Amino acid sequence: MSTLFSAFQSLPLCVVVLVGLLASTVSVPDIPENLNDILYTLGRQLMLQKLYIEESTRTTYGSGLKQTRRVMAGTRPYHHDTWQGVSVAAIHNHPNYERTMGIGEFVAILNGVEFRTRHNDYLLMMPHRTLKTYNLMEDIPFPDVPPEVLRLRTVRKQTLELRKWFKAWKDQDHSERDYRKYFKPVLCYLEGSWIHSGTAIEESFGSERHRLDAETWFDMQEMIRYTAMSGTKDQLENYSFLPTSIVRMNGSTPVIAQWNYRILCHPLKDDLPFNRFRPVPNAAHQKGFRKSGEKSRSARFELNEYDTDEFQDGQIVNQLLDRLMGEIPGKDNYPGDIRDRSFGRTAKEYTKRRGVKDLNTAYYHRIYSDTALDAMGRFFKYRGFQDPYVFMAQTTNPKVPAIEIETNCKGTGPTRKCVKSKSRWSYAVPLEIVYLTPLSKWNPHKIVYKGQETSKRGRTVSAKGRNGGLSKEKAFNGSNTKWYVITPASFYSDKASETNPADTSIKGTIGVLKKNGNRFVANCNSGHSLFLRDIPGVGSIRQRYPIFPVAYDGNPIMKEVQAVRDGLE
Ligand SMILES: *[C@@H]1O[C@H](CO)[C@@H](O)[C@H](O)[C@H]1NC(C)=O
Ligand SMILES: *[C@@H]1O[C@H](CO)[C@@H](O)[C@H](O)[C@H]1NC(C)=O
Ligand SMILES: *[C@@H]1O[C@H](CO)[C@@H](O)[C@H](O)[C@H]1NC(C)=O
């Protein structure tokens, strides 16, 4: 470089100028005057390319889960995992955490947008009840302990009484003990939307175990590109593949939006009896993994959409799932109250008759109604062209890019008037139902709760080598979000429960210091699991019911496969 430079220096100036001019005219073409128009056209074409891919995905798949990471090998294709494998949707247990739900990486489609999650391990949190602030969440309240238990004096008597409540819950018999007040279903769901975002990563939902391990969206895209092309894997599963897109052209400048998702939950208003669930048969999984039925970690469930004690199948429009998802707000949180007035018509609530009441579209729904019949003679409509499981909700939050159109224009020139439609949307599918139990609050030994594991106070729980051992020196000093160990071990039987390599928990019995620090008690985990450990006289009870839809269920071939399996009568 320096020799070249000195060579130039020794040449007469006019020669240098001439060479420079020649170079610029020969190798660099003129910058066209309509460069802005060209950039606009190219940007617009990229937008349309994204639309094309999404439209194609939307009509090939429904919204739902598509894949999980492969962990198995075999000689036949069905020996490998799908959305079901060793467990369903990579679900596993972190029962030592207060509100962490173990669930690994998966690929999902929401309204035609395909993305891959990080290792999720989401928290039991819900949208905010009174504020519309973007992504503001609060802890889901845990159910109370029945007063019939609390009024008993000894731990042993309380244990015996509480087991009876678990028995009533397991048998679904509320005649003597109305367990429905203390065993509460929450509906956890997967929500996604485009967002206006800066360069820094925005974590849209918390996990005590995993975070996106990148500073900027650009960094994360590069990680994904690297792992995709090299076939490698982040040891800690902390990367998501989240697409970006051009949502709009501002002149010749593209406005970029980032896809983001989160998992959170909603406490259902009413009880959901166990007989509303049925395991979904999956021949590939049964053959490849030799597991089936609700006792398996890999079971996926469907809801009895008729909401009756007897399971029924048939064509039914307004389903149980519509009622349950209808309780959940989109990005405006619970105060959300919005009307969808697209094309100058207001979306109405679906009833058997033509719509009369405006639909609050700030809540998730997939069906709405109109006062007049459409071009096909129907008064109700589904969100999406052919996507059985997509639920949509509107938001007013400017973080979510708006889409705008003008239609029904009348007049010309300055008197021209059009109907403007402008709206912002997020999309969701159900993921699982989790039953909360009085075990989250039952604390008969009055173990001191010290909050966040990482806080100063929280850290004292495992300070000085305390690991939950059964001695005064090794016992945990109280409980925190990570070591949520308030249940007396004697509540359960000694029977070992099945485990999975992704689980965390330490041995069945955990030493915890009592308040004064002079004595320790033998406790165990009080968090949530797929199955609760064996309770004497009751047995084991399933706590989580995965009910997510599968993307392939929206595909005509899967419909054919299912029909053939169900038998053609
Ligand atoms: C990634 O996940 C692991 C848990 O597997 C966690 O300990 C770690 O803090 C995470 N890294 C980041 C940067 O969040
Ligand atoms: C569009 O670009 C101009 C600059 O060219 C900028 O001032 C304006 O804020 C942008 N508008 C939007 C909505 O991004
Ligand atoms: C337990 O933790 C508390 C702080 O929360 C501390 O004051 C106390 O000394 C600890 N007890 C023991 C035995 O380490």
Coordinates of C-alpha atoms and ligand atoms in Angstrom, one line a residue:
M1 CA 0.0 0.0 0.0
S2 CA 2.7 2.5 1.0
T3 CA 4.8 1.6 -2.1
L4 CA 1.8 2.2 -4.3
F5 CA 1.2 5.5 -2.6
S6 CA 4.8 6.7 -3.0
A7 CA 4.6 5.6 -6.7
F8 CA 1.6 7.9 -7.1
Q9 CA 3.4 10.7 -5.4
S10 CA 6.3 10.6 -7.8
L11 CA 3.9 10.9 -10.8
P12 CA 3.0 14.4 -12.2
L13 CA -0.3 15.6 -10.7
C14 CA -2.2 15.7 -14.0
V15 CA -1.5 12.0 -14.7
V16 CA -3.0 11.1 -11.3
V17 CA -6.1 13.2 -11.9
L18 CA -6.5 11.6 -15.3
V19 CA -6.2 8.1 -14.0
G20 CA -8.7 8.9 -11.2
L21 CA -11.2 10.3 -13.7
L22 CA -10.9 7.2 -15.9
A23 CA -11.3 4.9 -13.0
S24 CA -14.5 6.6 -11.9
T25 CA -16.1 6.6 -15.3
V26 CA -15.0 3.1 -16.3
S27 CA -15.7 1.0 -13.1
V28 CA -18.5 3.0 -11.3
P29 CA -21.7 3.5 -13.2
D30 CA -23.5 6.8 -12.9
I31 CA -25.7 7.1 -9.9
P32 CA -29.1 7.2 -11.5
E33 CA -31.2 10.3 -10.7
N34 CA -34.2 8.1 -9.8
L35 CA -32.2 6.2 -7.2
N36 CA -34.9 6.9 -4.6
D37 CA -37.5 5.4 -6.8
I38 CA -35.4 2.3 -7.4
L39 CA -34.8 1.9 -3.7
Y40 CA -38.4 2.3 -3.0
T41 CA -39.3 -0.3 -5.6
L42 CA -36.7 -2.8 -4.3
G43 CA -37.9 -2.3 -0.7
R44 CA -41.5 -2.7 -1.7
Q45 CA -40.6 -5.9 -3.6
L46 CA -38.9 -7.3 -0.4
M47 CA -42.1 -6.5 1.5
L48 CA -44.1 -8.4 -1.1
Q49 CA -41.6 -11.3 -0.9
K50 CA -42.3 -11.6 2.8
L51 CA -46.0 -11.5 2.2
Y52 CA -45.6 -14.2 -0.4
I53 CA -43.8 -16.5 1.9
E54 CA -46.2 -15.8 4.8
E55 CA -49.3 -16.3 2.5
S56 CA -47.9 -19.6 1.3
T57 CA -47.1 -20.7 4.9
R58 CA -50.5 -19.6 6.1
T59 CA -52.3 -21.9 3.6
T60 CA -49.9 -24.9 4.0
Y61 CA -50.0 -24.9 7.8
G62 CA -52.2 -23.7 10.6
S63 CA -50.8 -21.8 13.6
G64 CA -49.2 -24.1 16.1
L65 CA -46.0 -25.9 17.0
K66 CA -44.0 -27.5 14.1
Q67 CA -40.9 -29.1 15.5
T68 CA -38.7 -29.6 18.6
R69 CA -34.9 -30.1 18.6
R70 CA -33.9 -33.6 17.6
V71 CA -32.5 -35.8 20.4
M72 CA -33.3 -39.3 19.2
A73 CA -32.0 -41.5 16.4
G74 CA -33.3 -44.6 14.7
T75 CA -33.8 -46.6 11.6
R76 CA -37.3 -45.4 10.7
P77 CA -38.3 -41.8 10.2
Y78 CA -40.7 -42.0 13.2
H79 CA -37.9 -43.0 15.5
H80 CA -37.0 -39.3 15.5
D81 CA -38.8 -36.6 17.4
T82 CA -41.4 -34.3 16.1
W83 CA -43.3 -32.0 18.4
Q84 CA -43.4 -35.1 20.5
G85 CA -40.4 -37.1 21.5
V86 CA -39.0 -38.1 24.8
S87 CA -41.4 -35.4 26.1
V88 CA -44.0 -33.3 24.4
A89 CA -42.7 -29.8 23.2
A90 CA -39.5 -30.4 25.2
I91 CA -41.5 -30.0 28.4
H92 CA -39.6 -30.9 31.6
N93 CA -39.7 -30.1 35.3
H94 CA -38.1 -27.4 37.5
P95 CA -40.1 -28.1 40.6
N96 CA -37.6 -26.4 42.9
Y97 CA -38.5 -23.1 41.3
E98 CA -41.4 -21.1 42.7
R99 CA -43.0 -20.3 39.3
T100 CA -40.8 -21.7 36.5
M101 CA -42.4 -24.0 34.0
G102 CA -39.8 -26.1 32.2
I103 CA -40.2 -26.1 28.4
G104 CA -37.3 -26.2 25.9
E105 CA -36.8 -25.0 22.4
F106 CA -39.5 -25.4 19.7
V107 CA -40.3 -24.1 16.2
A108 CA -43.8 -22.6 15.9
I109 CA -45.9 -20.8 13.3
L110 CA -48.2 -18.0 14.2
N111 CA -50.3 -16.5 11.4
G112 CA -47.8 -17.6 8.7
V113 CA -44.7 -16.4 10.6
E114 CA -42.3 -19.3 11.4
F115 CA -39.8 -18.8 14.2
R116 CA -37.7 -20.8 16.7
T117 CA -37.7 -20.1 20.4
R118 CA -34.8 -20.2 22.9
H119 CA -35.0 -22.7 25.7
N120 CA -38.2 -21.1 27.2
D121 CA -38.6 -22.0 30.9
Y122 CA -41.3 -19.4 31.2
L123 CA -42.6 -18.0 34.5
L124 CA -46.2 -18.1 35.8
M125 CA -47.0 -14.5 35.0
M126 CA -50.0 -12.8 33.5
P127 CA -50.7 -9.6 31.6
H128 CA -51.1 -6.6 33.8
R129 CA -54.6 -6.2 35.3
T130 CA -54.9 -2.4 35.4
L131 CA -52.1 -0.9 33.1
K132 CA -51.9 -1.0 29.4
T133 CA -48.1 -0.6 29.4
Y134 CA -46.3 -2.6 26.7
N135 CA -45.4 -6.2 27.9
L136 CA -46.1 -5.3 31.5
M137 CA -46.8 -8.4 33.5
E138 CA -47.6 -9.5 37.0
D139 CA -47.3 -12.6 39.0
I140 CA -50.2 -15.0 38.9
P141 CA -51.7 -15.2 42.4
F142 CA -51.4 -18.6 43.9
P143 CA -54.6 -20.3 45.3
D144 CA -55.2 -20.3 49.0
V145 CA -55.0 -23.3 51.3
P146 CA -58.4 -24.5 52.4
P147 CA -59.2 -23.1 55.9
E148 CA -60.3 -26.6 56.9
V149 CA -56.6 -27.5 56.6
L150 CA -55.1 -24.4 58.2
R151 CA -57.3 -24.6 61.3
L152 CA -55.7 -28.0 62.3
R153 CA -53.0 -27.6 64.9
T154 CA -50.3 -30.1 63.9
V155 CA -48.4 -30.6 60.6
R156 CA -49.4 -34.2 60.6
K157 CA -53.1 -33.4 60.9
Q158 CA -52.9 -30.7 58.2
T159 CA -51.1 -33.2 56.0
L160 CA -53.8 -35.8 56.3
E161 CA -56.5 -33.3 55.7
L162 CA -54.8 -31.7 52.7
R163 CA -54.3 -35.1 51.1
K164 CA -58.1 -35.6 51.2
W165 CA -58.4 -32.4 49.2
F166 CA -56.0 -33.8 46.7
K167 CA -58.0 -37.0 46.6
A168 CA -61.2 -35.0 46.0
W169 CA -59.4 -33.1 43.2
K170 CA -58.1 -36.3 41.6
D171 CA -61.5 -38.0 41.8
Q172 CA -63.1 -34.7 40.6
D173 CA -65.6 -35.1 43.5
H174 CA -66.5 -31.7 45.0
S175 CA -69.4 -33.0 47.1
E176 CA -67.6 -33.1 50.4
R177 CA -64.6 -30.9 49.7
D178 CA -65.1 -28.3 47.0
Y179 CA -61.6 -28.4 45.7
R180 CA -62.6 -26.0 42.8
K181 CA -61.9 -23.0 45.1
Y182 CA -58.3 -24.1 45.7
F183 CA -57.1 -26.0 42.6
K184 CA -57.1 -23.4 39.8
P185 CA -56.4 -23.9 36.1
V186 CA -54.4 -21.3 34.3
L187 CA -54.1 -21.2 30.5
C188 CA -50.6 -20.6 29.3
Y189 CA -50.3 -19.4 25.7
L190 CA -47.8 -18.5 23.0
E191 CA -48.1 -14.9 21.7
G192 CA -46.3 -13.3 18.9
S193 CA -46.3 -10.0 17.0
W194 CA -44.2 -7.7 14.9
I195 CA -42.7 -4.8 16.9
H196 CA -40.8 -1.6 16.2
S197 CA -37.6 -2.2 18.0
G198 CA -34.2 -0.5 18.2
T199 CA -31.0 -2.4 17.7
A200 CA -30.8 -3.8 21.2
I201 CA -32.4 -7.1 22.0
E202 CA -35.8 -6.8 23.8
E203 CA -36.5 -9.7 26.0
S204 CA -40.3 -10.0 26.0
F205 CA -40.8 -12.5 28.8
G206 CA -38.7 -13.5 31.8
S207 CA -37.2 -16.7 32.7
E208 CA -35.1 -17.4 35.8
R209 CA -33.0 -19.8 33.8
H210 CA -32.6 -18.6 30.2
R211 CA -32.2 -15.2 28.5
L212 CA -31.4 -14.4 24.9
D213 CA -27.6 -14.4 24.9
A214 CA -26.9 -11.5 22.5
E215 CA -26.7 -7.8 22.8
T216 CA -28.3 -6.8 19.5
W217 CA -30.7 -8.3 17.1
F218 CA -27.9 -8.3 14.6
D219 CA -25.7 -10.4 16.9
M220 CA -28.5 -12.9 17.4
Q221 CA -29.1 -13.2 13.6
E222 CA -25.4 -13.9 13.2
M223 CA -25.5 -16.6 15.9
I224 CA -28.4 -18.2 14.2
R225 CA -26.8 -18.0 10.8
Y226 CA -23.6 -19.5 12.2
T227 CA -25.4 -22.4 14.0
A228 CA -27.6 -23.0 10.9
M229 CA -24.7 -23.3 8.5
S230 CA -22.3 -25.1 10.8
G231 CA -25.0 -27.4 12.3
T232 CA -23.7 -26.4 15.8
K233 CA -25.8 -25.7 18.8
D234 CA -25.5 -23.2 21.6
Q235 CA -24.7 -25.3 24.7
L236 CA -27.2 -23.3 26.8
E237 CA -30.0 -23.0 24.2
N238 CA -30.2 -19.2 24.6
Y239 CA -30.8 -18.2 21.0
S240 CA -34.1 -17.6 19.2
F241 CA -34.6 -17.4 15.5
L242 CA -36.9 -14.4 15.2
P243 CA -37.4 -13.0 11.7
T244 CA -37.3 -9.3 10.7
S245 CA -39.2 -7.7 7.9
I246 CA -39.8 -4.4 6.2
V247 CA -43.2 -3.2 7.3
R248 CA -43.4 0.0 5.4
M249 CA -41.3 2.2 3.1
N250 CA -40.8 5.8 4.3
G251 CA -39.9 7.2 1.0
S252 CA -36.8 5.2 0.1
T253 CA -36.0 4.2 3.7
P254 CA -37.3 0.8 4.8
V255 CA -39.0 0.7 8.2
I256 CA -37.9 -2.6 9.8
A257 CA -40.0 -4.6 12.3
Q258 CA -38.8 -7.4 14.5
W259 CA -40.8 -10.5 15.2
N260 CA -41.0 -11.3 18.9
Y261 CA -42.9 -13.8 21.0
R262 CA -43.6 -14.6 24.7
I263 CA -45.2 -17.2 26.8
L264 CA -47.4 -16.2 29.6
C265 CA -50.6 -17.4 31.4
H266 CA -54.1 -16.4 32.3
P267 CA -55.9 -17.6 35.4
L268 CA -59.2 -19.1 34.0
K269 CA -62.4 -17.8 35.5
D270 CA -64.0 -21.2 36.0
D271 CA -62.8 -24.7 36.8
L272 CA -61.9 -26.9 33.9
P273 CA -62.8 -30.6 34.8
F274 CA -60.3 -33.3 33.8
N275 CA -62.8 -34.9 31.6
R276 CA -62.5 -32.0 29.2
F277 CA -59.1 -33.5 28.1
R278 CA -58.3 -36.4 25.8
P279 CA -54.9 -37.5 24.7
V280 CA -54.3 -37.0 21.0
P281 CA -53.3 -40.2 19.3
N282 CA -50.1 -40.0 17.2
A283 CA -49.2 -43.2 15.4
A284 CA -45.7 -42.1 14.6
H285 CA -45.0 -41.3 18.1
Q286 CA -46.6 -44.5 19.5
K287 CA -44.6 -46.6 17.1
G288 CA -41.3 -44.8 17.4
F289 CA -41.3 -44.1 21.1
R290 CA -43.5 -46.9 22.4
K291 CA -45.2 -44.4 24.7
S292 CA -48.8 -43.3 24.7
G293 CA -51.6 -42.2 26.9
E294 CA -52.0 -39.6 29.4
K295 CA -49.5 -41.2 31.8
S296 CA -46.7 -40.4 29.4
R297 CA -44.6 -37.2 29.5
S298 CA -45.0 -36.9 25.7
A299 CA -48.8 -36.9 25.7
R300 CA -50.6 -34.0 24.0
F301 CA -54.2 -33.3 24.7
E302 CA -57.2 -32.0 22.9
L303 CA -60.2 -30.2 24.6
N304 CA -63.7 -31.4 24.5
E305 CA -64.9 -28.5 22.5
Y306 CA -68.6 -29.2 23.4
D307 CA -67.7 -28.5 27.1
T308 CA -69.7 -31.6 28.2
D309 CA -68.7 -34.4 30.6
E310 CA -68.9 -36.9 27.7
F311 CA -66.3 -36.3 25.0
Q312 CA -67.9 -35.5 21.6
D313 CA -66.6 -35.0 18.1
G314 CA -68.4 -33.1 15.4
Q315 CA -68.5 -29.8 13.5
I316 CA -69.1 -27.1 16.1
V317 CA -68.4 -23.4 15.5
N318 CA -68.1 -21.7 18.9
Q319 CA -65.9 -24.0 20.9
L320 CA -64.7 -24.3 24.5
L321 CA -61.4 -23.0 23.4
D322 CA -63.0 -19.9 22.0
R323 CA -64.4 -19.2 25.5
L324 CA -61.1 -19.9 27.2
M325 CA -58.9 -17.9 24.8
G326 CA -61.6 -15.1 24.9
E327 CA -60.7 -14.4 28.5
I328 CA -57.1 -13.4 27.4
P329 CA -56.2 -9.9 26.3
G330 CA -53.6 -9.0 23.7
K331 CA -50.9 -6.3 24.0
D332 CA -53.2 -3.8 25.7
N333 CA -53.4 -6.1 28.7
Y334 CA -56.6 -6.6 30.7
P335 CA -57.8 -3.0 30.4
G336 CA -57.9 -3.4 26.6
D337 CA -61.1 -2.2 25.0
I338 CA -61.0 -1.9 21.2
R339 CA -63.4 -2.1 18.2
D340 CA -62.4 -3.5 14.9
R341 CA -63.9 -1.2 12.3
S342 CA -62.1 -2.5 9.3
F343 CA -63.8 -1.7 6.0
G344 CA -66.3 0.6 7.8
R345 CA -68.0 -2.4 9.5
T346 CA -67.8 -3.1 13.2
A347 CA -66.9 -6.7 14.2
K348 CA -69.6 -8.1 16.4
E349 CA -69.6 -10.9 18.9
Y350 CA -70.4 -14.3 17.5
T351 CA -73.8 -15.7 18.6
K352 CA -76.2 -18.0 16.8
R353 CA -78.0 -15.0 15.5
R354 CA -76.5 -12.2 13.5
G355 CA -74.2 -10.0 15.6
V356 CA -75.7 -7.4 17.8
K357 CA -73.0 -6.7 20.4
D358 CA -69.7 -5.1 19.4
L359 CA -66.8 -7.4 19.9
N360 CA -64.0 -6.2 22.2
T361 CA -61.1 -7.1 19.8
A362 CA -58.5 -6.3 22.4
Y363 CA -59.1 -10.0 23.5
Y364 CA -58.1 -13.1 21.6
H365 CA -60.7 -14.5 19.3
R366 CA -60.8 -16.3 15.9
I367 CA -64.4 -15.8 15.0
Y368 CA -66.5 -12.7 14.7
S369 CA -69.8 -11.7 13.3
D370 CA -71.5 -9.1 11.2
T371 CA -75.0 -7.6 11.0
A372 CA -75.2 -8.4 7.3
L373 CA -74.4 -11.5 5.2
D374 CA -71.2 -11.6 3.2
A375 CA -70.6 -12.5 -0.4
M376 CA -70.9 -16.2 0.5
G377 CA -74.2 -15.7 2.4
R378 CA -72.6 -16.0 5.9
F379 CA -72.8 -13.6 8.7
F380 CA -69.8 -14.8 10.7
K381 CA -66.2 -14.9 9.7
Y382 CA -63.0 -16.6 10.9
R383 CA -59.7 -14.7 11.4
G384 CA -57.3 -15.9 8.8
F385 CA -58.1 -17.4 5.4
Q386 CA -57.6 -21.1 6.4
D387 CA -56.0 -21.2 9.8
P388 CA -58.1 -23.2 12.3
Y389 CA -56.0 -22.3 15.4
V390 CA -54.9 -18.7 15.0
F391 CA -56.3 -16.3 17.6
M392 CA -55.9 -12.6 17.1
A393 CA -56.2 -9.5 19.3
Q394 CA -55.9 -5.9 18.5
T395 CA -53.7 -3.4 20.3
T396 CA -53.4 0.4 20.4
N397 CA -49.7 0.1 21.4
P398 CA -47.5 2.0 18.9
K399 CA -44.7 -0.6 19.5
V400 CA -46.7 -2.8 17.2
P401 CA -46.6 -1.6 13.6
A402 CA -50.0 -0.4 12.2
I403 CA -51.4 -1.6 8.9
E404 CA -53.5 0.9 7.0
I405 CA -55.7 0.9 4.0
E406 CA -58.3 3.1 2.3
T407 CA -61.4 1.6 0.8
N408 CA -64.9 2.4 -0.3
C409 CA -63.8 5.7 -1.9
K410 CA -66.4 8.1 -3.2
G411 CA -66.1 11.2 -5.3
T412 CA -63.0 12.6 -7.0
G413 CA -60.5 15.3 -6.5
P414 CA -60.7 17.3 -3.2
T415 CA -64.2 15.9 -2.4
R416 CA -62.9 12.3 -2.6
K417 CA -63.7 10.5 0.7
C418 CA -62.5 7.0 1.7
V419 CA -63.0 4.6 4.6
K420 CA -59.7 4.4 6.5
S421 CA -58.9 1.2 8.3
K422 CA -55.9 1.2 10.6
S423 CA -55.1 -1.5 13.1
R424 CA -52.3 -3.3 15.0
W425 CA -52.5 -7.0 15.9
S426 CA -50.9 -9.8 17.9
Y427 CA -51.4 -13.5 17.4
A428 CA -51.7 -16.4 19.9
V429 CA -52.3 -20.1 20.3
P430 CA -52.9 -22.0 23.5
L431 CA -49.9 -23.9 24.9
E432 CA -50.9 -25.7 28.0
I433 CA -53.3 -25.8 31.0
V434 CA -51.5 -25.8 34.3
Y435 CA -53.4 -26.5 37.6
L436 CA -52.2 -24.5 40.5
T437 CA -52.7 -26.2 43.9
P438 CA -52.6 -25.1 47.6
L439 CA -49.0 -26.5 47.7
S440 CA -47.8 -23.1 46.4
K441 CA -48.9 -21.5 49.7
W442 CA -49.1 -24.3 52.2
N443 CA -46.2 -23.6 54.5
P444 CA -46.9 -25.4 57.8
H445 CA -43.3 -25.1 59.1
K446 CA -43.4 -21.3 58.5
I447 CA -40.3 -21.3 56.4
V448 CA -39.1 -17.7 55.8
Y449 CA -39.5 -16.6 52.1
K450 CA -36.6 -14.4 50.9
G451 CA -37.8 -13.5 47.4
Q452 CA -35.6 -13.4 44.3
E453 CA -32.8 -16.0 44.3
T454 CA -30.4 -13.3 43.1
S455 CA -31.3 -10.7 45.7
K456 CA -29.1 -10.0 48.7
R457 CA -31.6 -11.6 51.0
G458 CA -32.4 -14.4 48.6
R459 CA -28.7 -15.4 48.4
T460 CA -28.6 -16.1 52.1
V461 CA -30.7 -19.3 51.5
S462 CA -27.8 -21.2 49.9
A463 CA -24.9 -19.1 51.4
K464 CA -21.9 -20.7 53.0
G465 CA -22.3 -24.0 51.1
R466 CA -25.8 -24.7 52.2
N467 CA -27.3 -27.2 49.7
G468 CA -30.4 -28.5 51.3
G469 CA -28.6 -31.3 53.1
L470 CA -30.2 -32.9 56.2
S471 CA -28.0 -31.1 58.8
K472 CA -28.1 -27.8 60.5
E473 CA -25.0 -26.7 58.6
K474 CA -26.2 -27.8 55.1
A475 CA -30.0 -27.1 55.4
F476 CA -31.2 -24.1 53.3
N477 CA -31.7 -21.0 55.3
G478 CA -35.3 -20.2 54.3
S479 CA -36.7 -20.3 50.8
N480 CA -36.4 -18.2 47.6
T481 CA -37.6 -18.2 44.0
K482 CA -35.1 -20.9 43.1
W483 CA -35.3 -23.0 46.2
Y484 CA -39.0 -23.0 46.8
V485 CA -39.1 -25.7 49.4
I486 CA -41.9 -25.2 51.9
T487 CA -43.8 -28.6 51.6
P488 CA -43.1 -31.1 54.3
A489 CA -41.5 -34.2 52.6
S490 CA -43.9 -36.4 54.5
F491 CA -46.8 -35.1 52.4
Y492 CA -45.6 -37.4 49.6
S493 CA -44.7 -41.1 49.7
D494 CA -41.1 -42.2 49.1
K495 CA -41.9 -43.6 45.7
A496 CA -39.4 -42.3 43.1
S497 CA -40.9 -40.4 40.2
E498 CA -39.7 -40.6 36.6
T499 CA -37.2 -38.0 35.5
N500 CA -35.7 -36.5 32.4
P501 CA -32.2 -35.1 31.8
A502 CA -33.6 -31.6 31.5
D503 CA -35.2 -31.6 34.9
T504 CA -33.7 -29.8 37.9
S505 CA -34.5 -30.8 41.4
I506 CA -32.6 -32.3 44.1
K507 CA -33.4 -35.5 45.9
G508 CA -36.8 -36.0 47.4
T509 CA -36.0 -34.6 50.8
I510 CA -34.5 -31.2 51.4
G511 CA -33.3 -29.8 54.7
V512 CA -34.6 -26.3 55.5
L513 CA -33.9 -24.2 58.6
K514 CA -36.9 -23.1 60.6
K515 CA -37.3 -19.4 61.4
N516 CA -35.2 -19.3 64.5
G517 CA -32.3 -21.2 62.8
N518 CA -31.9 -23.7 65.6
R519 CA -33.7 -26.6 63.9
F520 CA -34.2 -27.9 60.4
V521 CA -37.1 -29.8 58.9
A522 CA -37.3 -32.3 56.1
N523 CA -39.1 -30.6 53.2
C524 CA -39.4 -31.0 49.5
N525 CA -39.9 -29.0 46.3
S526 CA -43.1 -26.9 46.1
G527 CA -43.0 -25.8 42.4
H528 CA -44.7 -27.3 39.4
S529 CA -44.2 -30.5 37.5
L530 CA -45.8 -32.4 34.7
F531 CA -46.9 -35.0 37.4
L532 CA -47.0 -34.4 41.1
R533 CA -45.1 -37.0 43.1
D534 CA -47.0 -39.9 44.6
I535 CA -49.3 -38.9 47.5
P536 CA -50.3 -41.7 49.9
G537 CA -53.9 -42.8 49.3
V538 CA -54.1 -40.6 46.2
G539 CA -51.4 -41.5 43.7
S540 CA -49.7 -39.2 41.2
I541 CA -51.7 -36.4 39.5
R542 CA -51.0 -34.7 36.3
Q543 CA -50.5 -31.0 36.8
R544 CA -49.8 -29.8 33.2
Y545 CA -52.0 -30.6 30.1
P546 CA -50.2 -29.5 26.9
I547 CA -53.1 -28.6 24.5
F548 CA -51.2 -26.7 21.8
P549 CA -52.2 -27.1 18.2
V550 CA -49.8 -28.6 15.7
A551 CA -49.0 -26.6 12.6
Y552 CA -49.6 -29.6 10.4
D553 CA -53.2 -29.9 11.6
G554 CA -53.9 -27.0 9.2
N555 CA -52.7 -29.1 6.3
P556 CA -55.1 -31.1 4.1
I557 CA -52.9 -34.1 4.2
M558 CA -53.0 -34.3 8.0
K559 CA -56.8 -34.0 7.8
E560 CA -56.8 -37.0 5.5
V561 CA -54.4 -39.0 7.8
Q562 CA -56.6 -38.2 10.8
A563 CA -59.8 -39.2 9.0
V564 CA -58.2 -42.6 7.9
R565 CA -57.1 -43.2 11.5
D566 CA -60.6 -42.4 12.9
G567 CA -62.1 -44.9 10.4
L568 CA -64.4 -44.1 7.6
E569 CA -68.0 -44.8 8.6
Ligands
LIG1 C1 -28.2 -19.2 29.2 O1 -28.9 -20.3 29.9 C2 -28.3 -20.8 31.1 C3 -29.1 -21.9 31.6 O2 -29.0 -23.0 30.8 C4 -28.2 -19.7 32.1 O3 -27.5 -20.1 33.3 C5 -27.4 -18.5 31.5 O4 -27.4 -17.4 32.4 C6 -28.0 -18.0 30.2 N1 -27.2 -17.0 29.6 C7 -27.6 -15.8 29.4 C8 -26.7 -14.9 28.8 O5 -28.7 -15.5 29.7
LIG2 C1 -39.7 9.3 7.6 O1 -38.4 9.8 7.3 C2 -38.2 11.1 7.6 C3 -36.8 11.5 7.2 O2 -36.6 11.2 5.8 C4 -38.3 11.3 9.1 O3 -38.1 12.6 9.5 C5 -39.7 10.8 9.6 O4 -39.7 10.8 11.0 C6 -39.9 9.4 9.1 N1 -41.3 9.0 9.4 C7 -41.5 7.8 10.0 C8 -43.0 7.6 10.3 O5 -40.7 7.0 10.2
LIG3 C1 -30.2 -17.1 58.0 O1 -30.3 -15.9 57.2 C2 -30.6 -14.8 58.0 C3 -30.8 -13.6 57.0 O2 -31.9 -13.8 56.3 C4 -29.4 -14.5 58.9 O3 -29.7 -13.4 59.7 C5 -29.2 -15.7 59.8 O4 -28.0 -15.5 60.6 C6 -29.0 -17.0 59.0 N1 -28.9 -18.1 59.8 C7 -27.9 -19.0 59.8 C8 -28.0 -20.1 60.8 O5 -27.0 -18.9 59.0

